[in-house]
Amino acid sequence: EAASGKINVVPADAPLAAKTTTNNSLIFTPNTGYTTGAVTVNNQTVAYRAYKAVPYVANPVDAKYENMNIYIPENYFHNKPVGNYTKDTAPIFFPNTVGGYMPGEAGTLEARWGNTESAEAYALCRGYIIAAPGARGRSLIGDDGRYTGKAPAGIVDLQAAVAYLHANDAVMPGNADRIVSNGGSAGGAYSLLVGAAGNSQDMKPYLEALGAANDRTDIFAVSAFCPITNLDHADMAYEWSYNGVNEYAGGMMMAQGQLPLINNNPSKTTATVPQLPKINNGSATAVITPGQTTAESTTAEPKIMGNKNRNTAKKVVLTKDQMAYSKMLKTAYASYVNSLQLKDANGQLLTLNTDGTGTFFDYAKSFIIKSAEAARQDGIDISKANFLMYDKNDPSKMVDVDWLKYNKSVGRMKTPGAFDSRDNSTGENNEFGTTTMNNLHFTDTAALYATDTSPARADQHIVNMMNAMYYLGNSGATNAKHWRIRYGEADSNTSFSIPLMVAVKAANLGYDVDFALPWGVDHKSDYDLKNMFDWIDKVVA
Ligand code: DHB
């Protein structure tokens, strides 16, 4: 049954400020406060200085996270080069360690994501400076019991770290005009957002409240893996992909306060109502009457029991109500995609029909074919992929993708309302809480079709501040000009159309974009270091 038409929008908190003044110096001191070490990658050893836990705001709300580890090749203090770079030309690699929108501590040279090679050690050996910031996240609670890491804390912290690097460009080896951010999953979303939201005035009051360095927050280039971004439209995208996939193995849940495991299966739920006058355009006074859902959704099926079923290892079968919600979301996706006016490389408009077909659909499928072709080129056996469709006259030529078979093969891992769940239970609901409310909805649809008692949604301004799509092409922001985005062909943490839209939007703005779906890759980051750093070397050249 559809919810009542009134949406309760919770106003944004005032920018969070430190309770006690710390007054950290924001001046980098190259000759004090470091330890030394050396890393070896591919038989190349680089000695470095490590400046650990350097505060990047004067008055942190959470000092454990609002600091950064900085690694600098020793050669740069002796006017000697490393690889292609000198102390004046070295790019600054800016990886974050956020996963699951949880807090992430300042990064080290240890490999993460189950990898054997560390991206940071690899970068250092190529002569990059490493500036690895921590950032607050959704689970943090201050000593007064208030939540201190809800949106937009993560992006504010990362921008504060960027401002620190710009402010110290003259005294620190490396070139702050060459900051390249990196991250995976929620960290990939933040990497995109750091790249998109440079210098936005939206962040200003938040940065000021923390005593961030008063400097630019734009960066040069973005690397992002499996970004879980565009959260306020991701429920629709998910059902565009997974509608019709009605059962799945209940994976591990990204429970509140629990660190996500690598390659785990958190879940979520949401929607956007096709009949709404405006999608996700929350306003404090809006009274919106939801349209009818479908016949099935008003039948006697029990309401979605949230994502609690994700907690089990059992097979999950969608209820009729969930299937109807899925259909509604999928249908609504067309108007969102069409509103973007995206174009392919030939200038063709990428559109969707409400049944999910259209030029955007064909374009999306072409990336799966490209992925399969690249895998085959690398000698990988792709013959078992039942979703690849071949030319009858030329069996070596892939011509199409069976969409349902593809999505079944990848497998749904979240119930409809995958991010803004109707029961307000996901990690993303938790990310959009306030200092006093742990979880909130962040789309009108989920707020309208909510199953939690007294449903409320987050302020749209805060939701926008977490979305790279909102800042791409926004005249109030300085966008990075180089974008490398990877999303595993076998990953179902979000619809791959989510990173695809970011890539296409950036390309349509004239930016340099490298987007691909690596074959057989699931939810993972930092797996193709050589190609990734070759790309960075190329774009800074
Ligand atoms: C992550 C994974 C998810 O499925 C999600 O919804 C949010 C974040 C992650 O791994 O960071």
Coordinates of C-alpha atoms and ligand atoms in Angstrom, one line a residue:
E1 CA 0.0 0.0 0.0
A2 CA 1.3 3.4 -0.9
A3 CA 2.2 5.8 1.9
S4 CA 0.4 9.0 2.6
G5 CA 1.4 12.0 0.5
K6 CA 3.2 14.1 2.9
I7 CA 7.0 14.1 3.1
N8 CA 8.7 15.2 6.3
V9 CA 12.0 16.8 5.3
V10 CA 14.5 17.1 8.2
P11 CA 16.4 20.4 7.9
A12 CA 20.1 20.2 7.6
D13 CA 22.2 20.8 10.7
A14 CA 24.4 23.8 11.0
P15 CA 27.9 23.0 9.9
L16 CA 29.5 20.9 12.6
A17 CA 32.3 22.5 14.5
A18 CA 34.8 21.2 17.0
K19 CA 33.7 21.2 20.6
T20 CA 37.1 22.1 21.8
T21 CA 39.6 24.3 20.0
T22 CA 42.8 22.5 19.0
N23 CA 44.4 25.1 16.7
N24 CA 46.6 22.8 14.7
S25 CA 49.1 24.5 12.5
L26 CA 48.3 23.9 8.9
I27 CA 51.8 24.6 7.8
F28 CA 53.7 21.6 6.4
T29 CA 57.2 21.3 7.9
P30 CA 59.4 19.2 5.6
N31 CA 62.3 18.9 8.1
T32 CA 60.5 17.8 11.2
G33 CA 58.1 15.1 12.4
Y34 CA 58.8 12.4 9.9
T35 CA 60.1 8.8 10.0
T36 CA 62.0 7.2 7.1
G37 CA 61.5 4.0 5.2
A38 CA 61.9 2.4 1.8
V39 CA 59.6 0.5 -0.6
T40 CA 60.5 -1.8 -3.5
V41 CA 58.2 -2.4 -6.4
N42 CA 59.3 -4.2 -9.6
N43 CA 62.9 -4.3 -8.3
Q44 CA 62.9 -0.5 -7.9
T45 CA 63.5 0.8 -4.4
V46 CA 62.6 4.2 -3.3
A47 CA 63.5 5.7 0.1
Y48 CA 60.9 8.0 1.5
R49 CA 60.0 10.3 4.4
A50 CA 56.7 9.5 6.1
Y51 CA 54.8 12.3 7.8
K52 CA 52.1 10.4 9.8
A53 CA 48.7 11.8 11.0
V54 CA 49.3 15.3 9.8
P55 CA 46.1 17.3 10.8
Y56 CA 44.5 19.0 7.9
V57 CA 42.1 21.1 9.8
A58 CA 42.8 23.5 12.7
N59 CA 39.9 22.3 14.8
P60 CA 39.0 18.7 14.1
V61 CA 35.6 17.3 15.1
D62 CA 37.3 13.9 15.1
A63 CA 41.0 14.0 15.2
K64 CA 41.3 10.3 14.6
Y65 CA 40.1 10.7 11.1
E66 CA 40.8 14.4 10.1
N67 CA 44.5 13.9 9.4
M68 CA 46.6 12.6 6.5
N69 CA 49.6 10.4 6.0
I70 CA 52.1 12.0 3.6
Y71 CA 54.9 10.0 1.9
I72 CA 57.6 11.8 -0.1
P73 CA 60.5 10.3 -1.9
E74 CA 63.8 11.2 -0.1
N75 CA 65.3 12.2 -3.5
Y76 CA 63.1 15.2 -3.7
F77 CA 64.8 16.7 -0.7
H78 CA 68.1 16.5 -2.5
N79 CA 67.0 17.8 -5.9
K80 CA 67.1 14.4 -7.5
P81 CA 64.4 12.9 -9.7
V82 CA 62.4 9.7 -9.2
G83 CA 61.2 8.0 -12.4
N84 CA 59.8 10.6 -14.7
Y85 CA 59.4 13.2 -12.0
T86 CA 61.2 15.9 -9.9
K87 CA 60.1 17.7 -6.7
D88 CA 58.4 20.3 -8.9
T89 CA 56.6 18.0 -11.3
A90 CA 55.6 15.0 -9.2
P91 CA 51.8 14.4 -9.1
I92 CA 50.2 14.0 -5.7
F93 CA 48.3 10.7 -5.4
F94 CA 45.3 11.3 -3.1
P95 CA 43.7 7.9 -2.2
N96 CA 40.9 7.7 0.4
T97 CA 40.2 4.6 2.5
V98 CA 36.5 5.0 2.8
G99 CA 34.3 1.9 2.4
G100 CA 30.6 1.6 3.0
Y101 CA 30.4 5.3 3.9
M102 CA 32.1 4.4 7.1
P103 CA 34.9 6.4 8.5
G104 CA 38.3 5.7 6.9
E105 CA 41.6 6.3 8.6
A106 CA 44.5 7.9 6.8
G107 CA 46.0 5.5 4.3
T108 CA 49.3 3.7 4.6
L109 CA 51.5 1.8 2.1
E110 CA 49.8 -1.5 2.9
A111 CA 47.8 -3.1 0.1
R112 CA 44.1 -3.1 0.6
W113 CA 41.1 -4.7 -1.2
G114 CA 42.6 -8.1 -0.9
N115 CA 45.4 -7.0 -3.3
T116 CA 49.0 -8.1 -3.0
E117 CA 50.3 -4.9 -4.4
S118 CA 49.7 -1.5 -2.8
A119 CA 48.7 1.3 -5.1
E120 CA 50.4 3.7 -2.7
A121 CA 53.7 1.9 -2.7
Y122 CA 53.5 1.5 -6.5
A123 CA 52.9 5.2 -6.9
L124 CA 55.8 6.1 -4.6
C125 CA 58.1 4.0 -6.7
R126 CA 57.0 5.9 -9.8
G127 CA 57.9 9.2 -8.1
Y128 CA 54.5 10.3 -6.9
I129 CA 53.9 12.0 -3.6
I130 CA 51.3 10.2 -1.5
A131 CA 48.8 12.3 0.4
A132 CA 46.4 9.7 2.0
P133 CA 43.7 11.5 4.0
G134 CA 41.4 10.0 6.6
A135 CA 37.7 11.1 6.5
R136 CA 34.8 10.9 8.9
G137 CA 31.9 8.5 8.2
R138 CA 28.4 7.6 9.1
S139 CA 29.0 5.6 12.3
L140 CA 30.9 8.2 14.4
I141 CA 29.5 9.5 17.7
G142 CA 30.9 12.4 19.6
D143 CA 31.4 12.4 23.4
D144 CA 28.1 14.4 23.7
G145 CA 26.3 11.5 22.0
R146 CA 25.7 13.3 18.7
Y147 CA 26.5 11.8 15.3
T148 CA 29.6 13.5 13.9
G149 CA 30.2 11.8 10.6
K150 CA 27.0 12.0 8.6
A151 CA 26.8 13.6 5.1
P152 CA 28.4 15.8 4.1
A153 CA 31.3 15.2 6.6
G154 CA 33.2 12.8 4.3
I155 CA 33.5 15.1 1.4
V156 CA 34.1 18.1 3.6
D157 CA 37.1 16.4 5.2
L158 CA 38.5 15.3 1.8
Q159 CA 38.2 18.8 0.5
A160 CA 39.9 20.2 3.6
A161 CA 42.8 17.8 2.9
V162 CA 42.9 19.1 -0.7
A163 CA 42.9 22.7 0.6
Y164 CA 45.9 21.8 2.8
L165 CA 47.8 20.5 -0.2
H166 CA 47.2 23.7 -2.2
A167 CA 48.0 25.9 0.8
N168 CA 51.4 24.1 1.2
D169 CA 52.3 23.7 -2.4
A170 CA 55.3 26.0 -2.1
V171 CA 56.8 24.2 0.9
M172 CA 56.0 20.6 0.0
P173 CA 57.6 18.6 -2.8
G174 CA 55.1 17.7 -5.5
N175 CA 52.8 19.8 -7.7
A176 CA 49.4 20.6 -6.2
D177 CA 48.1 21.3 -9.7
R178 CA 48.4 17.6 -10.3
I179 CA 46.4 16.1 -7.5
V180 CA 44.9 12.7 -8.6
S181 CA 42.3 11.2 -6.3
N182 CA 41.5 7.5 -6.0
G183 CA 39.1 5.3 -4.2
G184 CA 36.9 2.2 -4.4
S185 CA 33.2 1.8 -3.9
A186 CA 32.0 4.5 -1.4
G187 CA 35.6 5.7 -1.6
G188 CA 35.2 5.6 -5.4
A189 CA 32.1 7.8 -5.0
Y190 CA 34.1 10.2 -2.9
S191 CA 36.9 10.2 -5.4
L192 CA 34.4 11.3 -8.1
L193 CA 33.0 13.9 -5.8
V194 CA 36.3 15.4 -4.9
G195 CA 36.9 15.6 -8.7
A196 CA 33.5 17.2 -9.4
A197 CA 32.9 19.5 -6.5
G198 CA 36.1 21.6 -6.5
N199 CA 35.8 25.1 -5.0
S200 CA 32.0 24.8 -4.6
Q201 CA 30.7 27.4 -2.2
D202 CA 28.4 24.7 -0.8
M203 CA 31.3 23.3 1.2
K204 CA 32.6 26.7 2.4
P205 CA 30.7 27.0 5.7
Y206 CA 31.6 23.4 6.6
L207 CA 35.2 24.0 5.8
E208 CA 35.3 27.2 7.8
A209 CA 33.7 25.6 10.8
L210 CA 36.6 23.1 11.0
G211 CA 39.2 25.7 10.4
A212 CA 40.4 24.2 7.0
A213 CA 43.1 25.9 5.1
N214 CA 41.6 28.7 3.1
D215 CA 42.6 27.6 -0.4
R216 CA 41.4 26.0 -3.6
T217 CA 39.7 22.5 -3.4
D218 CA 39.9 21.5 -7.0
I219 CA 42.0 18.6 -8.3
F220 CA 43.5 17.6 -11.6
A221 CA 42.3 14.1 -12.2
V222 CA 40.1 11.3 -10.8
S223 CA 40.5 7.6 -10.6
A224 CA 37.5 5.7 -9.3
F225 CA 36.7 2.0 -9.0
C226 CA 33.2 0.6 -8.6
P227 CA 31.8 4.0 -7.3
I228 CA 28.6 3.7 -5.3
T229 CA 27.5 7.2 -6.3
N230 CA 24.4 9.2 -7.4
L231 CA 22.6 7.6 -4.5
D232 CA 19.4 9.6 -5.0
H233 CA 18.9 8.0 -8.4
A234 CA 20.6 4.6 -7.8
D235 CA 17.4 2.8 -6.8
M236 CA 15.9 3.4 -10.2
A237 CA 19.1 2.5 -12.0
Y238 CA 19.3 -0.7 -9.9
E239 CA 15.8 -1.9 -11.0
W240 CA 16.5 -0.9 -14.6
S241 CA 19.3 -3.4 -14.4
Y242 CA 17.8 -6.1 -12.1
N243 CA 14.0 -5.9 -12.7
G244 CA 13.0 -9.5 -13.5
V245 CA 15.7 -10.9 -11.3
N246 CA 13.4 -12.0 -8.6
E247 CA 15.5 -14.2 -6.5
Y248 CA 19.0 -14.0 -5.1
A249 CA 21.3 -15.4 -2.5
G250 CA 20.9 -13.3 0.7
G251 CA 24.4 -11.9 1.1
M252 CA 26.0 -10.4 4.0
M253 CA 24.5 -7.2 5.1
M254 CA 26.3 -3.9 5.4
A255 CA 24.8 -3.5 8.8
Q256 CA 24.9 -0.2 10.6
G257 CA 28.2 0.4 12.3
Q258 CA 29.7 -2.6 10.7
L259 CA 32.7 -2.3 8.4
P260 CA 31.9 -3.6 5.0
L261 CA 34.0 -6.6 4.0
I262 CA 35.7 -6.6 0.7
N263 CA 33.5 -8.2 -1.9
N264 CA 30.6 -8.6 0.5
N265 CA 27.0 -8.1 -0.3
P266 CA 25.4 -5.2 1.5
S267 CA 22.0 -4.4 0.3
K268 CA 19.5 -1.6 0.3
T269 CA 16.1 -0.5 -1.0
T270 CA 14.4 2.6 -2.7
A271 CA 12.5 4.1 -5.5
T272 CA 11.3 7.1 -7.3
V273 CA 7.7 7.5 -8.2
P274 CA 7.0 8.1 -11.8
Q275 CA 3.9 10.0 -11.0
L276 CA 5.6 12.5 -8.8
P277 CA 5.8 16.0 -10.3
K278 CA 9.5 16.2 -9.6
I279 CA 11.8 13.3 -8.8
N280 CA 13.7 13.7 -5.6
N281 CA 13.1 17.4 -5.3
G282 CA 12.3 17.4 -1.6
S283 CA 11.2 20.6 0.0
A284 CA 10.1 21.2 3.5
T285 CA 6.5 22.1 2.7
A286 CA 5.9 19.8 -0.3
V287 CA 2.7 17.8 -0.1
I288 CA 2.8 15.3 -2.8
T289 CA 0.2 12.8 -3.7
P290 CA 1.7 9.6 -4.9
G291 CA 0.3 8.1 -8.0
Q292 CA -0.9 4.6 -8.2
T293 CA 1.7 1.9 -8.2
T294 CA 0.8 -1.2 -10.2
A295 CA -2.1 -3.6 -9.5
E296 CA 0.2 -6.1 -7.9
S297 CA 1.6 -3.6 -5.3
T298 CA -1.8 -3.1 -3.8
T299 CA -2.5 -6.7 -3.3
A300 CA -2.4 -8.4 0.0
E301 CA 1.3 -9.3 -0.1
P302 CA 3.1 -8.3 3.1
K303 CA 5.1 -5.1 3.0
I304 CA 8.8 -5.4 2.4
M305 CA 10.4 -6.5 5.6
G306 CA 13.3 -4.2 4.9
N307 CA 16.7 -5.7 4.2
K308 CA 16.9 -7.9 7.2
N309 CA 16.6 -10.9 4.9
R310 CA 20.0 -9.8 3.5
N311 CA 21.4 -11.0 6.8
T312 CA 20.8 -14.6 6.0
A313 CA 22.7 -16.8 3.6
K314 CA 19.4 -18.2 2.3
K315 CA 17.8 -17.6 -1.0
V316 CA 15.7 -14.4 -1.1
V317 CA 12.6 -14.3 -3.3
L318 CA 11.1 -11.0 -3.9
T319 CA 7.5 -10.5 -2.8
K320 CA 4.9 -9.3 -5.3
D321 CA 5.1 -5.9 -3.6
Q322 CA 8.8 -5.7 -4.1
M323 CA 8.4 -6.7 -7.7
A324 CA 5.9 -4.0 -8.2
Y325 CA 8.2 -1.5 -6.5
S326 CA 11.0 -2.6 -8.8
K327 CA 8.8 -2.1 -11.9
M328 CA 7.9 1.4 -10.7
L329 CA 11.5 2.3 -10.1
K330 CA 12.6 0.9 -13.4
T331 CA 9.9 2.9 -15.2
A332 CA 10.8 6.1 -13.5
Y333 CA 14.5 5.8 -14.5
A334 CA 13.6 6.8 -18.1
S335 CA 12.6 10.3 -17.2
Y336 CA 15.8 10.7 -15.1
V337 CA 18.1 9.5 -17.8
N338 CA 16.3 11.5 -20.5
S339 CA 16.6 14.7 -18.3
L340 CA 20.3 14.4 -18.5
Q341 CA 20.5 14.8 -22.3
L342 CA 23.5 12.6 -22.5
K343 CA 25.2 11.9 -25.9
D344 CA 27.4 9.1 -27.2
A345 CA 30.7 9.9 -29.0
N346 CA 28.8 10.4 -32.3
G347 CA 26.5 13.0 -30.8
Q348 CA 23.6 10.6 -30.7
L349 CA 21.2 11.4 -27.8
L350 CA 21.0 8.6 -25.2
T351 CA 17.5 8.1 -24.1
L352 CA 15.3 5.5 -22.5
N353 CA 11.8 4.4 -23.0
T354 CA 9.8 3.5 -19.9
D355 CA 10.2 -0.2 -20.8
G356 CA 13.9 0.2 -20.3
T357 CA 14.9 0.0 -24.0
G358 CA 16.4 2.9 -26.0
T359 CA 19.7 4.3 -27.2
F360 CA 21.0 4.5 -23.7
F361 CA 20.2 0.8 -23.2
D362 CA 22.0 -0.1 -26.5
Y363 CA 25.0 2.1 -25.5
A364 CA 25.2 0.5 -22.1
K365 CA 25.1 -3.0 -23.6
S366 CA 28.0 -2.0 -26.0
F367 CA 30.2 -1.7 -22.9
I368 CA 29.5 -5.4 -22.0
I369 CA 30.4 -6.4 -25.5
K370 CA 33.6 -4.3 -25.4
S371 CA 34.4 -6.0 -22.0
A372 CA 33.9 -9.5 -23.5
E373 CA 35.9 -8.6 -26.6
A374 CA 38.8 -7.3 -24.5
A375 CA 38.7 -10.5 -22.4
R376 CA 38.8 -12.6 -25.5
Q377 CA 41.7 -10.6 -26.8
D378 CA 43.5 -11.4 -23.6
G379 CA 42.9 -15.1 -24.1
I380 CA 40.2 -15.5 -21.5
D381 CA 37.5 -18.1 -22.3
I382 CA 34.2 -16.2 -22.6
S383 CA 32.3 -19.1 -24.2
K384 CA 30.4 -19.8 -20.9
A385 CA 28.8 -16.4 -20.9
N386 CA 25.3 -17.3 -21.9
F387 CA 24.2 -13.7 -22.3
L388 CA 26.5 -12.8 -25.2
M389 CA 24.7 -13.0 -28.5
Y390 CA 26.6 -13.7 -31.7
D391 CA 26.0 -13.0 -35.4
K392 CA 24.4 -16.1 -37.0
N393 CA 26.6 -15.7 -40.1
D394 CA 29.8 -14.9 -38.2
P395 CA 29.9 -16.7 -34.9
S396 CA 33.0 -14.8 -33.8
K397 CA 31.1 -11.5 -33.9
M398 CA 29.2 -10.4 -30.8
V399 CA 26.1 -8.4 -31.7
D400 CA 24.0 -8.1 -28.6
V401 CA 23.6 -8.9 -24.9
D402 CA 20.6 -10.7 -23.5
W403 CA 19.9 -8.2 -20.7
L404 CA 18.0 -10.5 -18.3
K405 CA 20.5 -13.3 -18.7
Y406 CA 23.3 -10.8 -18.1
N407 CA 21.7 -9.5 -15.0
K408 CA 20.9 -12.9 -13.7
S409 CA 24.4 -14.0 -14.3
V410 CA 25.8 -11.1 -12.3
G411 CA 23.0 -11.6 -9.8
R412 CA 20.9 -9.1 -7.8
M413 CA 22.2 -8.5 -4.3
K414 CA 19.8 -5.9 -3.0
T415 CA 16.0 -5.7 -2.7
P416 CA 14.2 -3.0 -4.6
G417 CA 14.8 0.3 -3.0
A418 CA 18.4 -0.9 -3.0
F419 CA 19.9 2.2 -1.5
D420 CA 17.1 4.2 0.1
S421 CA 15.3 1.3 1.6
R422 CA 11.6 1.6 2.4
D423 CA 12.4 0.5 6.0
N424 CA 15.2 3.1 6.3
S425 CA 17.7 0.4 7.2
T426 CA 20.6 0.7 4.7
G427 CA 24.1 2.0 5.1
E428 CA 23.1 4.9 2.8
N429 CA 20.1 5.7 5.0
N430 CA 22.6 5.8 7.9
E431 CA 24.9 8.1 5.9
F432 CA 22.1 10.7 5.4
G433 CA 21.3 10.9 9.1
T434 CA 21.8 14.1 11.1
T435 CA 23.6 14.9 14.3
T436 CA 20.5 13.6 16.2
M437 CA 18.8 11.2 13.8
N438 CA 20.7 8.1 12.9
N439 CA 19.0 7.2 9.6
L440 CA 17.0 9.1 7.0
H441 CA 15.4 8.6 3.6
F442 CA 16.9 10.6 0.9
T443 CA 14.4 10.2 -2.0
D444 CA 10.8 11.3 -2.1
T445 CA 9.8 7.8 -3.3
A446 CA 11.2 5.9 -0.4
A447 CA 9.8 8.5 2.0
L448 CA 6.3 8.1 0.4
Y449 CA 6.4 4.4 0.2
A450 CA 8.2 4.0 3.5
T451 CA 7.5 1.1 5.9
D452 CA 9.2 2.6 8.9
T453 CA 7.2 4.5 11.4
S454 CA 7.3 8.3 11.1
P455 CA 9.4 8.3 7.9
A456 CA 11.5 11.4 7.2
R457 CA 13.9 12.4 4.5
A458 CA 17.2 14.3 4.4
D459 CA 17.5 17.9 3.1
Q460 CA 18.0 17.9 -0.7
H461 CA 21.0 20.2 -0.4
I462 CA 22.8 17.6 1.6
V463 CA 21.8 14.9 -0.8
N464 CA 23.2 17.0 -3.7
M465 CA 26.4 17.7 -1.9
M466 CA 27.1 13.9 -2.0
N467 CA 26.5 13.5 -5.7
A468 CA 29.2 14.0 -8.3
M469 CA 26.5 14.2 -11.0
Y470 CA 25.2 17.3 -9.4
Y471 CA 28.5 19.1 -9.6
L472 CA 29.6 17.9 -13.1
G473 CA 29.0 20.9 -15.4
N474 CA 27.8 23.0 -12.5
S475 CA 29.0 26.5 -13.0
G476 CA 29.7 26.8 -9.2
A477 CA 32.3 24.1 -9.2
T478 CA 35.7 23.5 -10.8
N479 CA 35.6 20.0 -12.3
A480 CA 38.7 17.8 -12.8
K481 CA 39.4 17.5 -16.5
H482 CA 40.6 13.8 -16.5
W483 CA 38.5 10.9 -15.4
R484 CA 39.4 7.2 -15.2
I485 CA 36.5 5.0 -14.0
R486 CA 36.3 1.3 -13.7
Y487 CA 33.3 -0.9 -12.8
G488 CA 33.7 -4.6 -12.7
E489 CA 31.5 -6.4 -15.3
A490 CA 30.5 -8.9 -12.5
D491 CA 29.7 -6.4 -9.8
S492 CA 26.1 -5.8 -8.7
N493 CA 26.6 -3.4 -5.8
T494 CA 25.0 -0.8 -8.0
S495 CA 23.8 -0.6 -11.7
F496 CA 26.8 -0.2 -14.0
S497 CA 24.8 2.6 -15.6
I498 CA 25.6 4.7 -12.5
P499 CA 29.3 5.0 -13.2
L500 CA 28.5 5.0 -17.0
M501 CA 26.4 8.2 -16.6
V502 CA 29.2 9.9 -14.8
A503 CA 31.6 8.9 -17.5
V504 CA 29.3 10.1 -20.3
K505 CA 28.4 13.3 -18.6
A506 CA 32.1 14.1 -18.1
A507 CA 32.9 13.2 -21.7
N508 CA 30.0 15.4 -22.9
L509 CA 31.5 18.3 -21.0
G510 CA 34.7 17.8 -23.1
Y511 CA 36.7 16.1 -20.4
D512 CA 39.2 13.4 -21.0
V513 CA 37.4 10.1 -20.0
D514 CA 38.6 6.5 -19.8
F515 CA 35.7 4.2 -18.8
A516 CA 35.6 0.4 -18.9
L517 CA 34.0 -2.7 -17.4
P518 CA 36.7 -5.2 -16.8
W519 CA 35.5 -8.7 -17.6
G520 CA 34.8 -11.0 -14.6
V521 CA 35.7 -8.4 -12.0
D522 CA 33.5 -8.1 -9.0
H523 CA 33.5 -5.4 -6.3
K524 CA 37.1 -4.4 -6.1
S525 CA 39.6 -1.6 -6.3
D526 CA 43.2 -0.9 -7.3
Y527 CA 43.6 -4.0 -9.4
D528 CA 45.3 -2.8 -12.5
L529 CA 48.0 -0.5 -11.2
K530 CA 50.2 -0.5 -14.3
N531 CA 47.5 0.7 -16.5
M532 CA 46.2 3.1 -14.0
F533 CA 49.5 4.8 -13.4
D534 CA 50.4 4.7 -17.1
W535 CA 47.1 6.6 -17.6
I536 CA 48.1 9.2 -14.9
D537 CA 51.6 9.6 -16.4
K538 CA 49.9 10.2 -19.7
V539 CA 47.4 12.8 -18.6
V540 CA 49.9 14.9 -16.6
A541 CA 52.4 14.9 -19.4
Ligands
DHB1 C1 29.8 -0.1 -0.5 C2 29.1 -1.1 -1.1 C3 27.8 -1.0 -1.3 O1 27.1 -2.0 -1.8 C4 27.1 0.2 -0.9 O2 25.8 0.2 -1.1 C5 27.8 1.2 -0.4 C6 29.2 1.1 -0.2 C7 31.3 -0.2 -0.3 O3 31.9 -1.3 -0.5 O4 31.9 0.8 0.0

